Short mmCIF file of C-alpha atoms in Angstrom, two decimals:
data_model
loop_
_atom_site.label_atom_id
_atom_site.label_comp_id
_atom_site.label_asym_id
_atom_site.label_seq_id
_atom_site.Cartn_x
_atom_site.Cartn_y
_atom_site.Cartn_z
CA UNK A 1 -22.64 7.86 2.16
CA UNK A 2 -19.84 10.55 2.95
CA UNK A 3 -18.17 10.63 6.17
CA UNK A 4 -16.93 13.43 8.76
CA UNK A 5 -13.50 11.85 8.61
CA UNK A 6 -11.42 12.27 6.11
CA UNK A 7 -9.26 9.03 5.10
CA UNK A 8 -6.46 10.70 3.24
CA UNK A 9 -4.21 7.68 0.91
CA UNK A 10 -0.87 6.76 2.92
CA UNK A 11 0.61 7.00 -0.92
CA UNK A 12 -0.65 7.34 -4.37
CA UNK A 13 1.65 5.21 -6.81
CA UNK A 14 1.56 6.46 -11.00
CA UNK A 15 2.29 3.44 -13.13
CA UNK A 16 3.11 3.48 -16.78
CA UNK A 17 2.12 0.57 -18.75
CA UNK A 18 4.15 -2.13 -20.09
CA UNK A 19 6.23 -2.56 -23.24
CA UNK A 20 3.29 -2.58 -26.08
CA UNK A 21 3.08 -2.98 -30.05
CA UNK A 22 3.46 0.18 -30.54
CA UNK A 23 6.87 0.93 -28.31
CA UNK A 24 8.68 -1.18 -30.44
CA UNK A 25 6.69 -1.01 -34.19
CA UNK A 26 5.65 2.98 -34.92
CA UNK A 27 3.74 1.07 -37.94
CA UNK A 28 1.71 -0.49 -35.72
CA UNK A 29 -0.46 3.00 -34.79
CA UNK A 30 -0.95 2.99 -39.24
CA UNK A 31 -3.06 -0.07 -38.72
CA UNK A 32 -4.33 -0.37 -35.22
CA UNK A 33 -6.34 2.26 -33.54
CA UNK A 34 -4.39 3.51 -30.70
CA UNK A 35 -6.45 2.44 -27.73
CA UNK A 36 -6.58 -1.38 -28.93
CA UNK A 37 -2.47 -1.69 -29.15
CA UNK A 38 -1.85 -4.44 -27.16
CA UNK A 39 0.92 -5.31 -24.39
CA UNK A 40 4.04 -7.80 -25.68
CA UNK A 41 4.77 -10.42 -23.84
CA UNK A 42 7.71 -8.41 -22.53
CA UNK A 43 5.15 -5.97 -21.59
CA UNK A 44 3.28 -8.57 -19.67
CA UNK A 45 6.31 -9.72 -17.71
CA UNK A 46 7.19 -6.21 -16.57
CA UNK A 47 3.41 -5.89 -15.49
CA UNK A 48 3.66 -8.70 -13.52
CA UNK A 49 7.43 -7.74 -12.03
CA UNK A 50 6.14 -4.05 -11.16
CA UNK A 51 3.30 -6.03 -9.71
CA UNK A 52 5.34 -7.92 -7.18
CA UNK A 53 7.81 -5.03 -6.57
CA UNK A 54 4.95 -2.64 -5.71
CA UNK A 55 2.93 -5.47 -2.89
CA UNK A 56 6.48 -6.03 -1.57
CA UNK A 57 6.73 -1.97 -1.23
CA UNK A 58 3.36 -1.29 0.13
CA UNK A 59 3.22 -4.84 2.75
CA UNK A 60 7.01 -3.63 4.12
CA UNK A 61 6.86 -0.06 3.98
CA UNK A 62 4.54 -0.48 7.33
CA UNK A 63 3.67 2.76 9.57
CA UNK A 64 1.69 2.40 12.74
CA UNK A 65 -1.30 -0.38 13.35
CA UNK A 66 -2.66 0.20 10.51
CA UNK A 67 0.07 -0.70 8.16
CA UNK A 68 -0.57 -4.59 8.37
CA UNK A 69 -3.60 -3.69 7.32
CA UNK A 70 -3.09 -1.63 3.92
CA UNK A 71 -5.78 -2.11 1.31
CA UNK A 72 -5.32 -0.64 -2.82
CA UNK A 73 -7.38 0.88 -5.12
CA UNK A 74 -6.94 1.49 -8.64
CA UNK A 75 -7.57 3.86 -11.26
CA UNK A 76 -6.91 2.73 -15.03
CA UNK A 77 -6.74 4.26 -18.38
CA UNK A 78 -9.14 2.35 -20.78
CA UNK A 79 -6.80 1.73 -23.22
CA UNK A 80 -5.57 -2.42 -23.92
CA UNK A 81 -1.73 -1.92 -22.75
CA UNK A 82 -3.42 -0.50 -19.66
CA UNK A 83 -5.99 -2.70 -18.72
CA UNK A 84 -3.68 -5.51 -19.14
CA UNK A 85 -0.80 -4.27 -17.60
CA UNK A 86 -3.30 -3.93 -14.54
CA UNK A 87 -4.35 -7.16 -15.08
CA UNK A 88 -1.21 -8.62 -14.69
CA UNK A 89 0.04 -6.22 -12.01
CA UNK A 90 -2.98 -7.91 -10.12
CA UNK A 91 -1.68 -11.09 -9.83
CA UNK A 92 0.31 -9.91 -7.21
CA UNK A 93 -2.39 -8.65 -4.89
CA UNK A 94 -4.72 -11.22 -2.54
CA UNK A 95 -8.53 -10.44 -3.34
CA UNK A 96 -9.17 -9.38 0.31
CA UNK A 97 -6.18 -6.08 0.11
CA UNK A 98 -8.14 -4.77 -3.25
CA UNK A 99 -10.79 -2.36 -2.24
CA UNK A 100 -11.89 -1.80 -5.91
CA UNK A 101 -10.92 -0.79 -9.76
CA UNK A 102 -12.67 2.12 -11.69
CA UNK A 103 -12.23 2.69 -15.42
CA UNK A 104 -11.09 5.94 -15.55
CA UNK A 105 -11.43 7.88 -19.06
CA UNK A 106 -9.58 10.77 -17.98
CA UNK A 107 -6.53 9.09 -17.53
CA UNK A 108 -6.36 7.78 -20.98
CA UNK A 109 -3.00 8.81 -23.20
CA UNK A 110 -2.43 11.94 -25.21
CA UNK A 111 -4.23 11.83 -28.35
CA UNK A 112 -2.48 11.87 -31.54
CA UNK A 113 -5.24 11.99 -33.95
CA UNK A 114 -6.51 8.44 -35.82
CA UNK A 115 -4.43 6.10 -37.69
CA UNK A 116 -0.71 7.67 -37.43
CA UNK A 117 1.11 7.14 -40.76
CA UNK A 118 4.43 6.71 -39.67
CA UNK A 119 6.44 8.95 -41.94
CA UNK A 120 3.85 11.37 -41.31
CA UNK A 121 4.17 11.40 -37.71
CA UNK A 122 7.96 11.87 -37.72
CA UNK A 123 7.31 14.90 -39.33
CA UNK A 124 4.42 16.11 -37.20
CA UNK A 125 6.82 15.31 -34.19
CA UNK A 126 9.94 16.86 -35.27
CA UNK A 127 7.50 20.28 -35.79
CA UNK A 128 6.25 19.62 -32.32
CA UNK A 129 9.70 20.13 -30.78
CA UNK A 130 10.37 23.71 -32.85
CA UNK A 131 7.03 24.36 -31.40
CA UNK A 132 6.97 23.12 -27.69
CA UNK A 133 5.87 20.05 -26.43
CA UNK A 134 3.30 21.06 -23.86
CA UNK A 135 1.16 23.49 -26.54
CA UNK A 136 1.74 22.10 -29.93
CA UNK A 137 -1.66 20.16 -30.44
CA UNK A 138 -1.36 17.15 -32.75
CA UNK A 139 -3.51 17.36 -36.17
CA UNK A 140 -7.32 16.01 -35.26
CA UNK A 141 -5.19 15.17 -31.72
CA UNK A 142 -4.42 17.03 -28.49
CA UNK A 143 -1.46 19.01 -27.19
CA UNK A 144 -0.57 18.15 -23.66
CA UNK A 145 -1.93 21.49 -22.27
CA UNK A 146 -5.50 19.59 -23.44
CA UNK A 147 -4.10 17.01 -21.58
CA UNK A 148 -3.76 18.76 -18.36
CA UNK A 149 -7.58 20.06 -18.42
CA UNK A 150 -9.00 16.65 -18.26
CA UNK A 151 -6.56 15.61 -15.75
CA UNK A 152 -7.47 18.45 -13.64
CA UNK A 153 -10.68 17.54 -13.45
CA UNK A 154 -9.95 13.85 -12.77
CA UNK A 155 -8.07 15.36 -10.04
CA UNK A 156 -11.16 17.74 -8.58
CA UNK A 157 -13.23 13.82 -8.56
CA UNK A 158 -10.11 12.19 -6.97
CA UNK A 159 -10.43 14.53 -4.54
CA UNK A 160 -14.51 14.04 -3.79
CA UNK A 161 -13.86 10.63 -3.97
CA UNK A 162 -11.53 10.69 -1.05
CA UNK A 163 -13.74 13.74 1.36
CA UNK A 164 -16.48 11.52 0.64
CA UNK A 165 -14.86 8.36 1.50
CA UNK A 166 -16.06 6.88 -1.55
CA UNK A 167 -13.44 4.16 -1.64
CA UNK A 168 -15.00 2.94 1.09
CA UNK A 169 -11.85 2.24 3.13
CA UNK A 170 -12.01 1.18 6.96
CA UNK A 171 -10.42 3.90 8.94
CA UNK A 172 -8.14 1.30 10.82
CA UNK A 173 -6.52 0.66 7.34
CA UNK A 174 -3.92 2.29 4.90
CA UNK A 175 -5.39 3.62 1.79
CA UNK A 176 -3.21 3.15 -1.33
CA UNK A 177 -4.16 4.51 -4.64
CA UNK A 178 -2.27 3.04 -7.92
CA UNK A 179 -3.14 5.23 -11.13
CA UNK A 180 -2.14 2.78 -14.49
CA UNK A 181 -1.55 5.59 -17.01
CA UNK A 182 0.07 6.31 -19.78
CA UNK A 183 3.73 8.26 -19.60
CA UNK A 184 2.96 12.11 -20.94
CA UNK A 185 -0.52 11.61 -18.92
CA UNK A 186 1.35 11.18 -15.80
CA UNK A 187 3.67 13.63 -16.17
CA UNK A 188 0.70 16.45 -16.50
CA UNK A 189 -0.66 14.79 -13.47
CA UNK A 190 2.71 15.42 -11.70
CA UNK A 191 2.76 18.68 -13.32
CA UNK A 192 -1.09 19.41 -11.66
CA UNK A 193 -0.44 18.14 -8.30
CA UNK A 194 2.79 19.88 -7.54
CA UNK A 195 1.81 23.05 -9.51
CA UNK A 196 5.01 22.58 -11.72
CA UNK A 197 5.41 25.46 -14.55
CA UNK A 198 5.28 24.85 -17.96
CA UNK A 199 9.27 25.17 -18.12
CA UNK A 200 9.75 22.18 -15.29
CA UNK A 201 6.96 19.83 -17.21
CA UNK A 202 9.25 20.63 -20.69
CA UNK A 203 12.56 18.98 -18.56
CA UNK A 204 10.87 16.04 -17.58
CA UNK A 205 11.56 12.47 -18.74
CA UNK A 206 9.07 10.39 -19.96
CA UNK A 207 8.40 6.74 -17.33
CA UNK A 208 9.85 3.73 -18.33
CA UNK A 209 7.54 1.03 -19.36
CA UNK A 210 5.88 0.02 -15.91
CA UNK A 211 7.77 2.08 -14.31
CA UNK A 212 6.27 3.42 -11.06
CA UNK A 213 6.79 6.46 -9.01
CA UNK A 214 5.78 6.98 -5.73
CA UNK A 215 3.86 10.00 -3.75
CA UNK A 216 3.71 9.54 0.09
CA UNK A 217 1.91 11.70 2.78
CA UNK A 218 4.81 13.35 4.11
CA UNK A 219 4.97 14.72 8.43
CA UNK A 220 3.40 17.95 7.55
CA UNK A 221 0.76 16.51 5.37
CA UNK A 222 2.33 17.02 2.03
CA UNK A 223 3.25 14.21 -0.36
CA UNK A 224 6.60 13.50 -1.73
CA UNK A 225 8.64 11.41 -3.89
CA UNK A 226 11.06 12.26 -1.44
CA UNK A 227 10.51 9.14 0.77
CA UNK A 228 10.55 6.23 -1.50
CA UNK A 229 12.96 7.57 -4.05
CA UNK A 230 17.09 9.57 -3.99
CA UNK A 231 17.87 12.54 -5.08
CA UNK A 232 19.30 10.63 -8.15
CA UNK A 233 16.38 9.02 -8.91
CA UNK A 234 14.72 12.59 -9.40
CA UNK A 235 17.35 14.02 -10.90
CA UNK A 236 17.25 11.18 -13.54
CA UNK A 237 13.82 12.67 -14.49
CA UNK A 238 14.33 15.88 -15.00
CA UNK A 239 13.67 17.68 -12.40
CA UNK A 240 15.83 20.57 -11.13
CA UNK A 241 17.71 21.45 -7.92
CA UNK A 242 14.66 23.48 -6.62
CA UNK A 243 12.41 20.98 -7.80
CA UNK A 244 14.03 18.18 -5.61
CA UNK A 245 14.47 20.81 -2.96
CA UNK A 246 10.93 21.11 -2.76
CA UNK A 247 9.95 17.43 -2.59
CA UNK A 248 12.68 16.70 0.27
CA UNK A 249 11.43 19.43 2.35
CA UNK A 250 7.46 17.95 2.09
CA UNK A 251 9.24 14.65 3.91
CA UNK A 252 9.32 16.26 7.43
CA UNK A 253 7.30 18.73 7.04
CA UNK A 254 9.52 21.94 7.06
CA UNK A 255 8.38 23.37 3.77
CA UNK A 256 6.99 27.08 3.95
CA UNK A 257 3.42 27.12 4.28
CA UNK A 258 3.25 30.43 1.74
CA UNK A 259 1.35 29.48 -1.66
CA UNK A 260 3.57 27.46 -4.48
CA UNK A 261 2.92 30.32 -6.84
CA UNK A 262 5.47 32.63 -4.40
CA UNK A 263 8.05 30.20 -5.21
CA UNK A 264 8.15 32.03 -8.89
CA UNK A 265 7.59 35.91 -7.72
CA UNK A 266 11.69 36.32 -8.51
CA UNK A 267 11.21 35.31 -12.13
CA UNK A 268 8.52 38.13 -13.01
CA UNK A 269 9.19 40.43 -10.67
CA UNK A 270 12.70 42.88 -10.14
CA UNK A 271 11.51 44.96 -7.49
CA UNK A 272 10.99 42.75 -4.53
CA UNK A 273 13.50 44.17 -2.49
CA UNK A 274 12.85 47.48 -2.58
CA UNK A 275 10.41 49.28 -0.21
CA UNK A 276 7.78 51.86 -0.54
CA UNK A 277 9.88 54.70 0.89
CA UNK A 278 12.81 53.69 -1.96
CA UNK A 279 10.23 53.77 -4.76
#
């Protein structure tokens, strides 16, 4: 059942999963289908680290009653290295602050096409920069712009799920959503929500294994990485001066309520100071 209220999600957290096969053997995508590499053990420690670090960030960053009473819900990639990483990152979290866990195809990484033959790939790759990394579509694979369409539409059910209340989350409570993804995934994600160009997604940095990055709803109603991470930390990614601009402004509230797409009028258009009467 839908309600009148709308619960928006005190923060949504993107995850990366942890160190797998693959991140340290390329030969292992020649042999192993890409959605059955598994974590390493390395991998599973981080999970379970990033686990603890994110309850400890969620249980302290409190705001009003219903802080003490924060609740999580996940979305996860079906790939191995993400399902485990989330099953390790759960360890951390009491049964009764889980709300629930949906399997989330959408979310799943870039695809390269079917068994990657290593030397093969470093050439594909090294065409793939000459080309440009957000269009060049791998052979019988994607390119991240294919990316981007599924994640928009993950994004459009996201967004039912939470008018609809569909996580079925007590209004006295703080809704937290964790998305386990994949690193290019998440950038396009980041790249959807904050209606970055395809010039800003090119500068980004891909996540560290189980790294985490977090979105909070902001004074004005806007969310930002600009609460729970520096200027550095942003900077570190890839993001530019304006970019970071942007995100501390969402923190109080003050940002311009015009349409993100004005933000890039001076790059297309020469004119913009000049009035009728002058023309």
């Amino acid at each position: 059942m839908g309600t009148d209220k709308k619960i928006l999600p005190k923060r949504i957290i993107l995850m990366r999963h942890g160190e797998s096969a693959g991140n340290i053997d390329q030969g292992a995508y020649a042999t192993t289908p890409d959605h059955k590499i598994p974590l390493t053990e390395e991998g599973r420690a981080q999970a379970r680290e990033a686990g603890r670090k994110m309850r400890a960030l969620i249980s302290s960053a409190q705001s009003g009653a219903c802080g003490e009473n924060w609740r999580v819900y996940f979305y996860v990639s079906p790939y191995e290295r993400t399902r485990t990483t989330l099953r390790e990152v759960g360890k951390a979290f009491s049964r009764r602050r889980v709300i629930g866990v949906r399997e989330e195809c959408r979310i799943r990484e870039q695809d390269f096409g079917n068994f990657q033959v290593e030397d093969r790939m470093k050439v594909i790759k090294e065409t793939r920069e000459r080309f440009g990394r957000f269009f060049y579509r791998f052979p019988e694979g994607e390119s991240a712009s294919d990316v981007y369409d599924r994640v928009s539409s993950f994004l459009e059910s996201l967004w039912r799920d939470v008018d609809m209340n569909r996580h079925q989350v007590d209004p006295s409570s703080e809704l937290n959503l964790v998305i386990v993804s994949h690193g290019l995934t998440s950038r396009v994600f980041l790249m959807k929500w904050f209606k970055w160009t395809v010039e800003e997604f090119e500068r980004l940095n891909n996540l560290g294994n189980c790294e985490f990055r977090v979105m909070e709803l902001g004074a004005g109603g806007e969310y930002t990485f600009g609460i729970h991470h520096t200027e550095e930390e942003m900077l570190a990614w890839g993001m530019s001066k304006d970019m970071i601009n942007d995100q501390i402004v969402r923190v109080d509230g003050s940002r311009e309520t015009l349409d993100d797409c004005t933000l890039h009028l001076d790059e297309y258009f020469d004119l913009l100071g000049v009035t009728d009467d002058e023309e």
